[in-house]
JSON list of C-alpha atoms in Angstrom, two decimals:
[
{"chain": "Q", "resi": 1, "resn": "MET", "atom": "CA", "xyz": [20.89, 5.22, -2.60]},
{"chain": "Q", "resi": 2, "resn": "TRP", "atom": "CA", "xyz": [17.46, 4.94, -4.20]},
{"chain": "Q", "resi": 3, "resn": "SER", "atom": "CA", "xyz": [17.50, 8.61, -5.22]},
{"chain": "Q", "resi": 4, "resn": "GLN", "atom": "CA", "xyz": [20.67, 7.83, -7.21]},
{"chain": "Q", "resi": 5, "resn": "ILE", "atom": "CA", "xyz": [19.00, 4.78, -8.74]},
{"chain": "Q", "resi": 6, "resn": "GLU", "atom": "CA", "xyz": [15.95, 6.86, -9.62]},
{"chain": "Q", "resi": 7, "resn": "ARG", "atom": "CA", "xyz": [18.22, 9.39, -11.34]},
{"chain": "Q", "resi": 8, "resn": "ALA", "atom": "CA", "xyz": [19.35, 6.57, -13.64]},
{"chain": "Q", "resi": 9, "resn": "SER", "atom": "CA", "xyz": [15.78, 6.32, -14.97]},
{"chain": "Q", "resi": 10, "resn": "LEU", "atom": "CA", "xyz": [15.84, 9.89, -16.31]},
{"chain": "Q", "resi": 11, "resn": "PRO", "atom": "CA", "xyz": [16.40, 10.16, -20.06]},
{"chain": "Q", "resi": 12, "resn": "ASP", "atom": "CA", "xyz": [18.52, 13.32, -19.60]},
{"chain": "Q", "resi": 13, "resn": "TYR", "atom": "CA", "xyz": [20.87, 11.47, -17.25]},
{"chain": "Q", "resi": 14, "resn": "LEU", "atom": "CA", "xyz": [21.01, 8.39, -19.47]},
{"chain": "Q", "resi": 15, "resn": "ALA", "atom": "CA", "xyz": [21.92, 10.63, -22.43]},
{"chain": "Q", "resi": 16, "resn": "THR", "atom": "CA", "xyz": [25.18, 11.50, -20.63]},
{"chain": "Q", "resi": 17, "resn": "LEU", "atom": "CA", "xyz": [26.30, 7.86, -20.53]},
{"chain": "Q", "resi": 18, "resn": "THR", "atom": "CA", "xyz": [28.70, 6.44, -23.08]},
{"chain": "Q", "resi": 19, "resn": "PRO", "atom": "CA", "xyz": [28.13, 2.89, -24.32]},
{"chain": "Q", "resi": 20, "resn": "PHE", "atom": "CA", "xyz": [30.79, 0.20, -24.13]},
{"chain": "Q", "resi": 21, "resn": "LYS", "atom": "CA", "xyz": [29.39, -1.24, -27.35]},
{"chain": "Q", "resi": 22, "resn": "THR", "atom": "CA", "xyz": [27.44, 0.76, -29.90]},
{"chain": "Q", "resi": 23, "resn": "ALA", "atom": "CA", "xyz": [24.73, -1.67, -31.03]},
{"chain": "Q", "resi": 24, "resn": "ASP", "atom": "CA", "xyz": [21.21, -0.50, -30.12]},
{"chain": "Q", "resi": 25, "resn": "TRP", "atom": "CA", "xyz": [22.38, 2.05, -27.53]},
{"chain": "Q", "resi": 26, "resn": "ASP", "atom": "CA", "xyz": [19.33, 4.31, -27.97]},
{"chain": "Q", "resi": 27, "resn": "CYS", "atom": "CA", "xyz": [17.00, 1.31, -27.53]},
{"chain": "Q", "resi": 28, "resn": "ASN", "atom": "CA", "xyz": [18.98, 0.14, -24.51]},
{"chain": "Q", "resi": 29, "resn": "ARG", "atom": "CA", "xyz": [18.74, 3.55, -22.83]},
{"chain": "Q", "resi": 30, "resn": "ALA", "atom": "CA", "xyz": [14.99, 3.73, -23.40]},
{"chain": "Q", "resi": 31, "resn": "TYR", "atom": "CA", "xyz": [14.56, 0.17, -22.10]},
{"chain": "Q", "resi": 32, "resn": "ALA", "atom": "CA", "xyz": [16.74, 0.94, -19.06]},
{"chain": "Q", "resi": 33, "resn": "ALA", "atom": "CA", "xyz": [14.76, 4.10, -18.23]},
{"chain": "Q", "resi": 34, "resn": "VAL", "atom": "CA", "xyz": [11.48, 2.18, -18.11]},
{"chain": "Q", "resi": 35, "resn": "ARG", "atom": "CA", "xyz": [12.86, -0.78, -16.16]},
{"chain": "Q", "resi": 36, "resn": "ILE", "atom": "CA", "xyz": [14.65, 1.37, -13.58]},
{"chain": "Q", "resi": 37, "resn": "ARG", "atom": "CA", "xyz": [11.53, 3.52, -13.13]},
{"chain": "Q", "resi": 38, "resn": "GLN", "atom": "CA", "xyz": [9.53, 0.31, -12.58]},
{"chain": "Q", "resi": 39, "resn": "ALA", "atom": "CA", "xyz": [12.09, -0.83, -9.99]},
{"chain": "Q", "resi": 40, "resn": "VAL", "atom": "CA", "xyz": [11.73, 2.44, -8.07]},
{"chain": "Q", "resi": 41, "resn": "GLU", "atom": "CA", "xyz": [7.93, 2.31, -8.17]},
{"chain": "Q", "resi": 42, "resn": "PHE", "atom": "CA", "xyz": [7.76, -1.36, -7.15]},
{"chain": "Q", "resi": 43, "resn": "ARG", "atom": "CA", "xyz": [10.01, -0.53, -4.19]},
{"chain": "Q", "resi": 44, "resn": "ARG", "atom": "CA", "xyz": [7.71, 2.33, -3.17]},
{"chain": "Q", "resi": 45, "resn": "SER", "atom": "CA", "xyz": [4.70, 0.02, -3.47]},
{"chain": "Q", "resi": 46, "resn": "ALA", "atom": "CA", "xyz": [6.36, -2.48, -1.15]},
{"chain": "Q", "resi": 47, "resn": "ALA", "atom": "CA", "xyz": [6.50, 0.12, 1.63]},
{"chain": "Q", "resi": 48, "resn": "SER", "atom": "CA", "xyz": [2.72, 0.08, 1.92]},
{"chain": "Q", "resi": 49, "resn": "GLY", "atom": "CA", "xyz": [2.44, -3.68, 1.60]},
{"chain": "Q", "resi": 50, "resn": "THR", "atom": "CA", "xyz": [2.30, -6.41, 4.20]},
{"chain": "Q", "resi": 51, "resn": "LEU", "atom": "CA", "xyz": [4.35, -9.57, 4.52]},
{"chain": "Q", "resi": 52, "resn": "VAL", "atom": "CA", "xyz": [1.92, -11.14, 2.06]},
{"chain": "Q", "resi": 53, "resn": "THR", "atom": "CA", "xyz": [2.58, -8.63, -0.76]},
{"chain": "Q", "resi": 54, "resn": "ALA", "atom": "CA", "xyz": [5.79, -6.73, 0.01]},
{"chain": "Q", "resi": 55, "resn": "PRO", "atom": "CA", "xyz": [8.21, -9.57, -0.83]},
{"chain": "Q", "resi": 56, "resn": "LEU", "atom": "CA", "xyz": [6.69, -9.93, -4.30]},
{"chain": "Q", "resi": 57, "resn": "THR", "atom": "CA", "xyz": [6.88, -6.23, -5.09]},
{"chain": "Q", "resi": 58, "resn": "LEU", "atom": "CA", "xyz": [10.46, -6.11, -3.76]},
{"chain": "Q", "resi": 59, "resn": "TYR", "atom": "CA", "xyz": [11.34, -9.10, -5.95]},
{"chain": "Q", "resi": 60, "resn": "TYR", "atom": "CA", "xyz": [9.93, -7.33, -9.01]},
{"chain": "Q", "resi": 61, "resn": "SER", "atom": "CA", "xyz": [11.79, -4.18, -7.99]},
{"chain": "Q", "resi": 62, "resn": "PHE", "atom": "CA", "xyz": [15.07, -6.10, -7.94]},
{"chain": "Q", "resi": 63, "resn": "LEU", "atom": "CA", "xyz": [14.25, -7.95, -11.18]},
{"chain": "Q", "resi": 64, "resn": "ASN", "atom": "CA", "xyz": [13.50, -4.71, -13.02]},
{"chain": "Q", "resi": 65, "resn": "LEU", "atom": "CA", "xyz": [16.54, -3.00, -11.54]},
{"chain": "Q", "resi": 66, "resn": "LEU", "atom": "CA", "xyz": [18.73, -5.86, -12.79]},
{"chain": "Q", "resi": 67, "resn": "ARG", "atom": "CA", "xyz": [17.12, -5.71, -16.24]},
{"chain": "Q", "resi": 68, "resn": "GLY", "atom": "CA", "xyz": [17.56, -1.94, -16.42]},
{"chain": "Q", "resi": 69, "resn": "PHE", "atom": "CA", "xyz": [21.22, -1.99, -15.51]},
{"chain": "Q", "resi": 70, "resn": "MET", "atom": "CA", "xyz": [21.86, -5.00, -17.77]},
{"chain": "Q", "resi": 71, "resn": "ALA", "atom": "CA", "xyz": [20.66, -2.85, -20.67]},
{"chain": "Q", "resi": 72, "resn": "LEU", "atom": "CA", "xyz": [23.36, -0.31, -19.79]},
{"chain": "Q", "resi": 73, "resn": "VAL", "atom": "CA", "xyz": [26.16, -2.74, -18.88]},
{"chain": "Q", "resi": 74, "resn": "PRO", "atom": "CA", "xyz": [26.67, -5.36, -20.42]},
{"chain": "Q", "resi": 75, "resn": "GLU", "atom": "CA", "xyz": [24.12, -3.87, -22.86]},
{"chain": "Q", "resi": 76, "resn": "ILE", "atom": "CA", "xyz": [21.68, -6.77, -22.90]},
{"chain": "Q", "resi": 77, "resn": "ARG", "atom": "CA", "xyz": [17.91, -6.39, -23.08]},
{"chain": "Q", "resi": 78, "resn": "SER", "atom": "CA", "xyz": [16.62, -9.37, -21.18]},
{"chain": "Q", "resi": 79, "resn": "THR", "atom": "CA", "xyz": [14.32, -11.96, -22.68]},
{"chain": "Q", "resi": 80, "resn": "PRO", "atom": "CA", "xyz": [10.94, -12.51, -21.02]},
{"chain": "Q", "resi": 81, "resn": "GLY", "atom": "CA", "xyz": [11.01, -14.59, -17.86]},
{"chain": "Q", "resi": 82, "resn": "HIS", "atom": "CA", "xyz": [13.08, -14.27, -14.72]},
{"chain": "Q", "resi": 83, "resn": "GLY", "atom": "CA", "xyz": [14.67, -17.72, -15.03]},
{"chain": "Q", "resi": 84, "resn": "LEU", "atom": "CA", "xyz": [14.19, -18.97, -11.47]},
{"chain": "Q", "resi": 85, "resn": "ALA", "atom": "CA", "xyz": [12.08, -21.86, -10.26]},
{"chain": "Q", "resi": 86, "resn": "LEU", "atom": "CA", "xyz": [10.74, -22.22, -6.73]},
{"chain": "Q", "resi": 87, "resn": "VAL", "atom": "CA", "xyz": [12.02, -25.19, -4.71]},
{"chain": "Q", "resi": 88, "resn": "GLU", "atom": "CA", "xyz": [9.53, -25.65, -1.89]},
{"chain": "Q", "resi": 89, "resn": "ALA", "atom": "CA", "xyz": [10.65, -26.72, 1.57]},
{"chain": "Q", "resi": 90, "resn": "PRO", "atom": "CA", "xyz": [8.98, -27.47, 4.89]},
{"chain": "Q", "resi": 91, "resn": "ASP", "atom": "CA", "xyz": [10.24, -24.24, 6.45]},
{"chain": "Q", "resi": 92, "resn": "LEU", "atom": "CA", "xyz": [10.66, -20.68, 5.18]},
{"chain": "Q", "resi": 93, "resn": "LEU", "atom": "CA", "xyz": [14.46, -20.46, 5.37]},
{"chain": "Q", "resi": 94, "resn": "SER", "atom": "CA", "xyz": [14.97, -23.72, 3.47]},
{"chain": "Q", "resi": 95, "resn": "THR", "atom": "CA", "xyz": [12.80, -22.55, 0.58]},
{"chain": "Q", "resi": 96, "resn": "ALA", "atom": "CA", "xyz": [15.04, -22.10, -2.44]},
{"chain": "Q", "resi": 97, "resn": "ALA", "atom": "CA", "xyz": [15.34, -20.89, -6.02]},
{"chain": "Q", "resi": 98, "resn": "ARG", "atom": "CA", "xyz": [16.84, -22.97, -8.83]},
{"chain": "Q", "resi": 99, "resn": "LEU", "atom": "CA", "xyz": [18.34, -21.32, -11.90]},
{"chain": "Q", "resi": 100, "resn": "GLN", "atom": "CA", "xyz": [16.51, -22.32, -15.09]},
{"chain": "Q", "resi": 101, "resn": "ARG", "atom": "CA", "xyz": [17.94, -22.70, -18.59]},
{"chain": "Q", "resi": 102, "resn": "ALA", "atom": "CA", "xyz": [16.69, -19.30, -19.78]},
{"chain": "Q", "resi": 103, "resn": "GLY", "atom": "CA", "xyz": [15.68, -15.96, -18.30]},
{"chain": "Q", "resi": 104, "resn": "THR", "atom": "CA", "xyz": [17.07, -12.76, -16.82]},
{"chain": "Q", "resi": 105, "resn": "PHE", "atom": "CA", "xyz": [19.16, -14.31, -14.07]},
{"chain": "Q", "resi": 106, "resn": "ARG", "atom": "CA", "xyz": [20.78, -16.86, -16.41]},
{"chain": "Q", "resi": 107, "resn": "GLU", "atom": "CA", "xyz": [21.54, -14.08, -18.92]},
{"chain": "Q", "resi": 108, "resn": "TYR", "atom": "CA", "xyz": [23.12, -11.93, -16.22]},
{"chain": "Q", "resi": 109, "resn": "LEU", "atom": "CA", "xyz": [25.25, -14.74, -14.81]},
{"chain": "Q", "resi": 110, "resn": "THR", "atom": "CA", "xyz": [26.38, -15.73, -18.30]},
{"chain": "Q", "resi": 111, "resn": "ALA", "atom": "CA", "xyz": [27.28, -12.11, -19.12]},
{"chain": "Q", "resi": 112, "resn": "VAL", "atom": "CA", "xyz": [29.49, -11.83, -16.03]},
{"chain": "Q", "resi": 113, "resn": "GLY", "atom": "CA", "xyz": [30.93, -15.34, -16.42]},
{"chain": "Q", "resi": 114, "resn": "ALA", "atom": "CA", "xyz": [29.43, -16.69, -13.21]},
{"chain": "Q", "resi": 115, "resn": "THR", "atom": "CA", "xyz": [27.06, -19.45, -14.34]},
{"chain": "Q", "resi": 116, "resn": "SER", "atom": "CA", "xyz": [29.08, -22.14, -12.59]},
{"chain": "Q", "resi": 117, "resn": "THR", "atom": "CA", "xyz": [28.38, -20.50, -9.22]},
{"chain": "Q", "resi": 118, "resn": "LEU", "atom": "CA", "xyz": [24.70, -21.43, -9.30]},
{"chain": "Q", "resi": 119, "resn": "GLN", "atom": "CA", "xyz": [24.62, -25.18, -9.87]},
{"chain": "Q", "resi": 120, "resn": "LYS", "atom": "CA", "xyz": [22.50, -25.99, -6.82]},
{"chain": "Q", "resi": 121, "resn": "PRO", "atom": "CA", "xyz": [19.39, -24.24, -5.47]},
{"chain": "Q", "resi": 122, "resn": "ILE", "atom": "CA", "xyz": [20.00, -21.19, -3.28]},
{"chain": "Q", "resi": 123, "resn": "THR", "atom": "CA", "xyz": [17.98, -21.12, -0.06]},
{"chain": "Q", "resi": 124, "resn": "LEU", "atom": "CA", "xyz": [16.58, -18.07, 1.67]},
{"chain": "Q", "resi": 125, "resn": "SER", "atom": "CA", "xyz": [19.00, -18.84, 4.50]},
{"chain": "Q", "resi": 126, "resn": "ASP", "atom": "CA", "xyz": [21.90, -18.73, 2.00]},
{"chain": "Q", "resi": 127, "resn": "CYS", "atom": "CA", "xyz": [20.69, -15.37, 0.68]},
{"chain": "Q", "resi": 128, "resn": "LEU", "atom": "CA", "xyz": [20.38, -13.88, 4.16]},
{"chain": "Q", "resi": 129, "resn": "SER", "atom": "CA", "xyz": [23.91, -15.01, 5.02]},
{"chain": "Q", "resi": 130, "resn": "TYR", "atom": "CA", "xyz": [25.29, -12.74, 2.28]},
{"chain": "Q", "resi": 131, "resn": "ILE", "atom": "CA", "xyz": [23.75, -9.56, 3.71]},
{"chain": "Q", "resi": 132, "resn": "PRO", "atom": "CA", "xyz": [26.61, -7.58, 5.32]},
{"chain": "Q", "resi": 133, "resn": "GLU", "atom": "CA", "xyz": [24.34, -6.01, 7.96]},
{"chain": "Q", "resi": 134, "resn": "LEU", "atom": "CA", "xyz": [23.51, -9.48, 9.31]},
{"chain": "Q", "resi": 135, "resn": "LEU", "atom": "CA", "xyz": [27.13, -10.49, 9.76]},
{"chain": "Q", "resi": 136, "resn": "SER", "atom": "CA", "xyz": [28.59, -10.77, 13.22]},
{"chain": "Q", "resi": 137, "resn": "GLY", "atom": "CA", "xyz": [30.68, -7.69, 13.96]},
{"chain": "Q", "resi": 138, "resn": "GLY", "atom": "CA", "xyz": [28.92, -5.40, 11.47]},
{"chain": "Q", "resi": 139, "resn": "PRO", "atom": "CA", "xyz": [29.18, -4.76, 7.74]},
{"chain": "Q", "resi": 140, "resn": "THR", "atom": "CA", "xyz": [32.17, -5.97, 5.77]},
{"chain": "Q", "resi": 141, "resn": "THR", "atom": "CA", "xyz": [33.15, -6.37, 2.15]},
{"chain": "Q", "resi": 142, "resn": "GLU", "atom": "CA", "xyz": [36.12, -8.65, 2.75]},
{"chain": "Q", "resi": 143, "resn": "SER", "atom": "CA", "xyz": [34.43, -11.99, 2.13]},
{"chain": "Q", "resi": 144, "resn": "ARG", "atom": "CA", "xyz": [31.44, -13.08, 0.08]},
{"chain": "Q", "resi": 145, "resn": "ASN", "atom": "CA", "xyz": [31.24, -16.61, 1.54]},
{"chain": "Q", "resi": 146, "resn": "VAL", "atom": "CA", "xyz": [30.45, -15.94, 5.18]},
{"chain": "Q", "resi": 147, "resn": "TYR", "atom": "CA", "xyz": [27.86, -17.97, 7.07]},
{"chain": "Q", "resi": 148, "resn": "PRO", "atom": "CA", "xyz": [28.28, -16.66, 10.63]},
{"chain": "Q", "resi": 149, "resn": "ALA", "atom": "CA", "xyz": [25.02, -17.69, 12.26]},
{"chain": "Q", "resi": 150, "resn": "ARG", "atom": "CA", "xyz": [21.84, -19.63, 11.79]},
{"chain": "Q", "resi": 151, "resn": "ILE", "atom": "CA", "xyz": [18.77, -17.41, 11.55]},
{"chain": "Q", "resi": 152, "resn": "GLU", "atom": "CA", "xyz": [15.32, -18.53, 12.66]},
{"chain": "Q", "resi": 153, "resn": "ALA", "atom": "CA", "xyz": [12.01, -17.24, 11.33]},
{"chain": "Q", "resi": 154, "resn": "LYS", "atom": "CA", "xyz": [8.81, -17.51, 13.33]},
{"chain": "Q", "resi": 155, "resn": "SER", "atom": "CA", "xyz": [5.32, -16.26, 12.66]},
{"chain": "Q", "resi": 156, "resn": "ASN", "atom": "CA", "xyz": [2.74, -15.61, 15.34]},
{"chain": "Q", "resi": 157, "resn": "GLY", "atom": "CA", "xyz": [-0.13, -16.34, 12.97]},
{"chain": "Q", "resi": 158, "resn": "ASP", "atom": "CA", "xyz": [-0.54, -12.87, 11.50]},
{"chain": "Q", "resi": 159, "resn": "THR", "atom": "CA", "xyz": [1.43, -11.27, 8.68]},
{"chain": "Q", "resi": 160, "resn": "ARG", "atom": "CA", "xyz": [4.51, -10.52, 10.78]},
{"chain": "Q", "resi": 161, "resn": "VAL", "atom": "CA", "xyz": [7.59, -12.72, 10.68]},
{"chain": "Q", "resi": 162, "resn": "HIS", "atom": "CA", "xyz": [10.24, -12.42, 13.37]},
{"chain": "Q", "resi": 163, "resn": "LEU", "atom": "CA", "xyz": [13.85, -13.14, 12.42]},
{"chain": "Q", "resi": 164, "resn": "SER", "atom": "CA", "xyz": [16.26, -13.94, 15.21]},
{"chain": "Q", "resi": 165, "resn": "VAL", "atom": "CA", "xyz": [19.68, -15.38, 15.84]},
{"chain": "Q", "resi": 166, "resn": "PRO", "atom": "CA", "xyz": [19.50, -18.24, 18.35]},
{"chain": "Q", "resi": 167, "resn": "GLU", "atom": "CA", "xyz": [21.29, -17.51, 21.66]},
{"chain": "Q", "resi": 168, "resn": "ASP", "atom": "CA", "xyz": [23.82, -20.29, 21.14]},
{"chain": "Q", "resi": 169, "resn": "GLU", "atom": "CA", "xyz": [24.91, -18.67, 17.84]},
{"chain": "Q", "resi": 170, "resn": "VAL", "atom": "CA", "xyz": [25.71, -15.23, 19.33]},
{"chain": "Q", "resi": 171, "resn": "GLU", "atom": "CA", "xyz": [29.39, -14.52, 20.09]}
]
């Protein structure tokens, strides 16, 4: 999948795309090429990182990927700032993000008409529950609101975190 994403950062490939709108298409393609290239490189950097640094580089990979594809469809060059605020919690899985008034994520949600879906903070546990590979019974695309099991995170004092499904949650 990432080789296909990386292809989208190539100016020759981007030149084959047709805009939905026509305003600033050349600028949008150039912006997209840089942002998508950054996403690919941040992802590669994460592979050599530890639990301390890899999540941050993966976050910036996703953020730049979103910004790059937003420049192509719906043809928006994002304003500075990601638009999320950290909501601290006593445990890792309850830590959350709250959508702010401005920034990339707000712009994206507004562009796709989904701003009402993010009225409350989203926890890490919520995010993990949307990953198809973590669903009971394997991957599915049938439902986007599935919360099949509680996931626990434990650290043994080093940089490794162990995610597990408690025994009483397994079918």
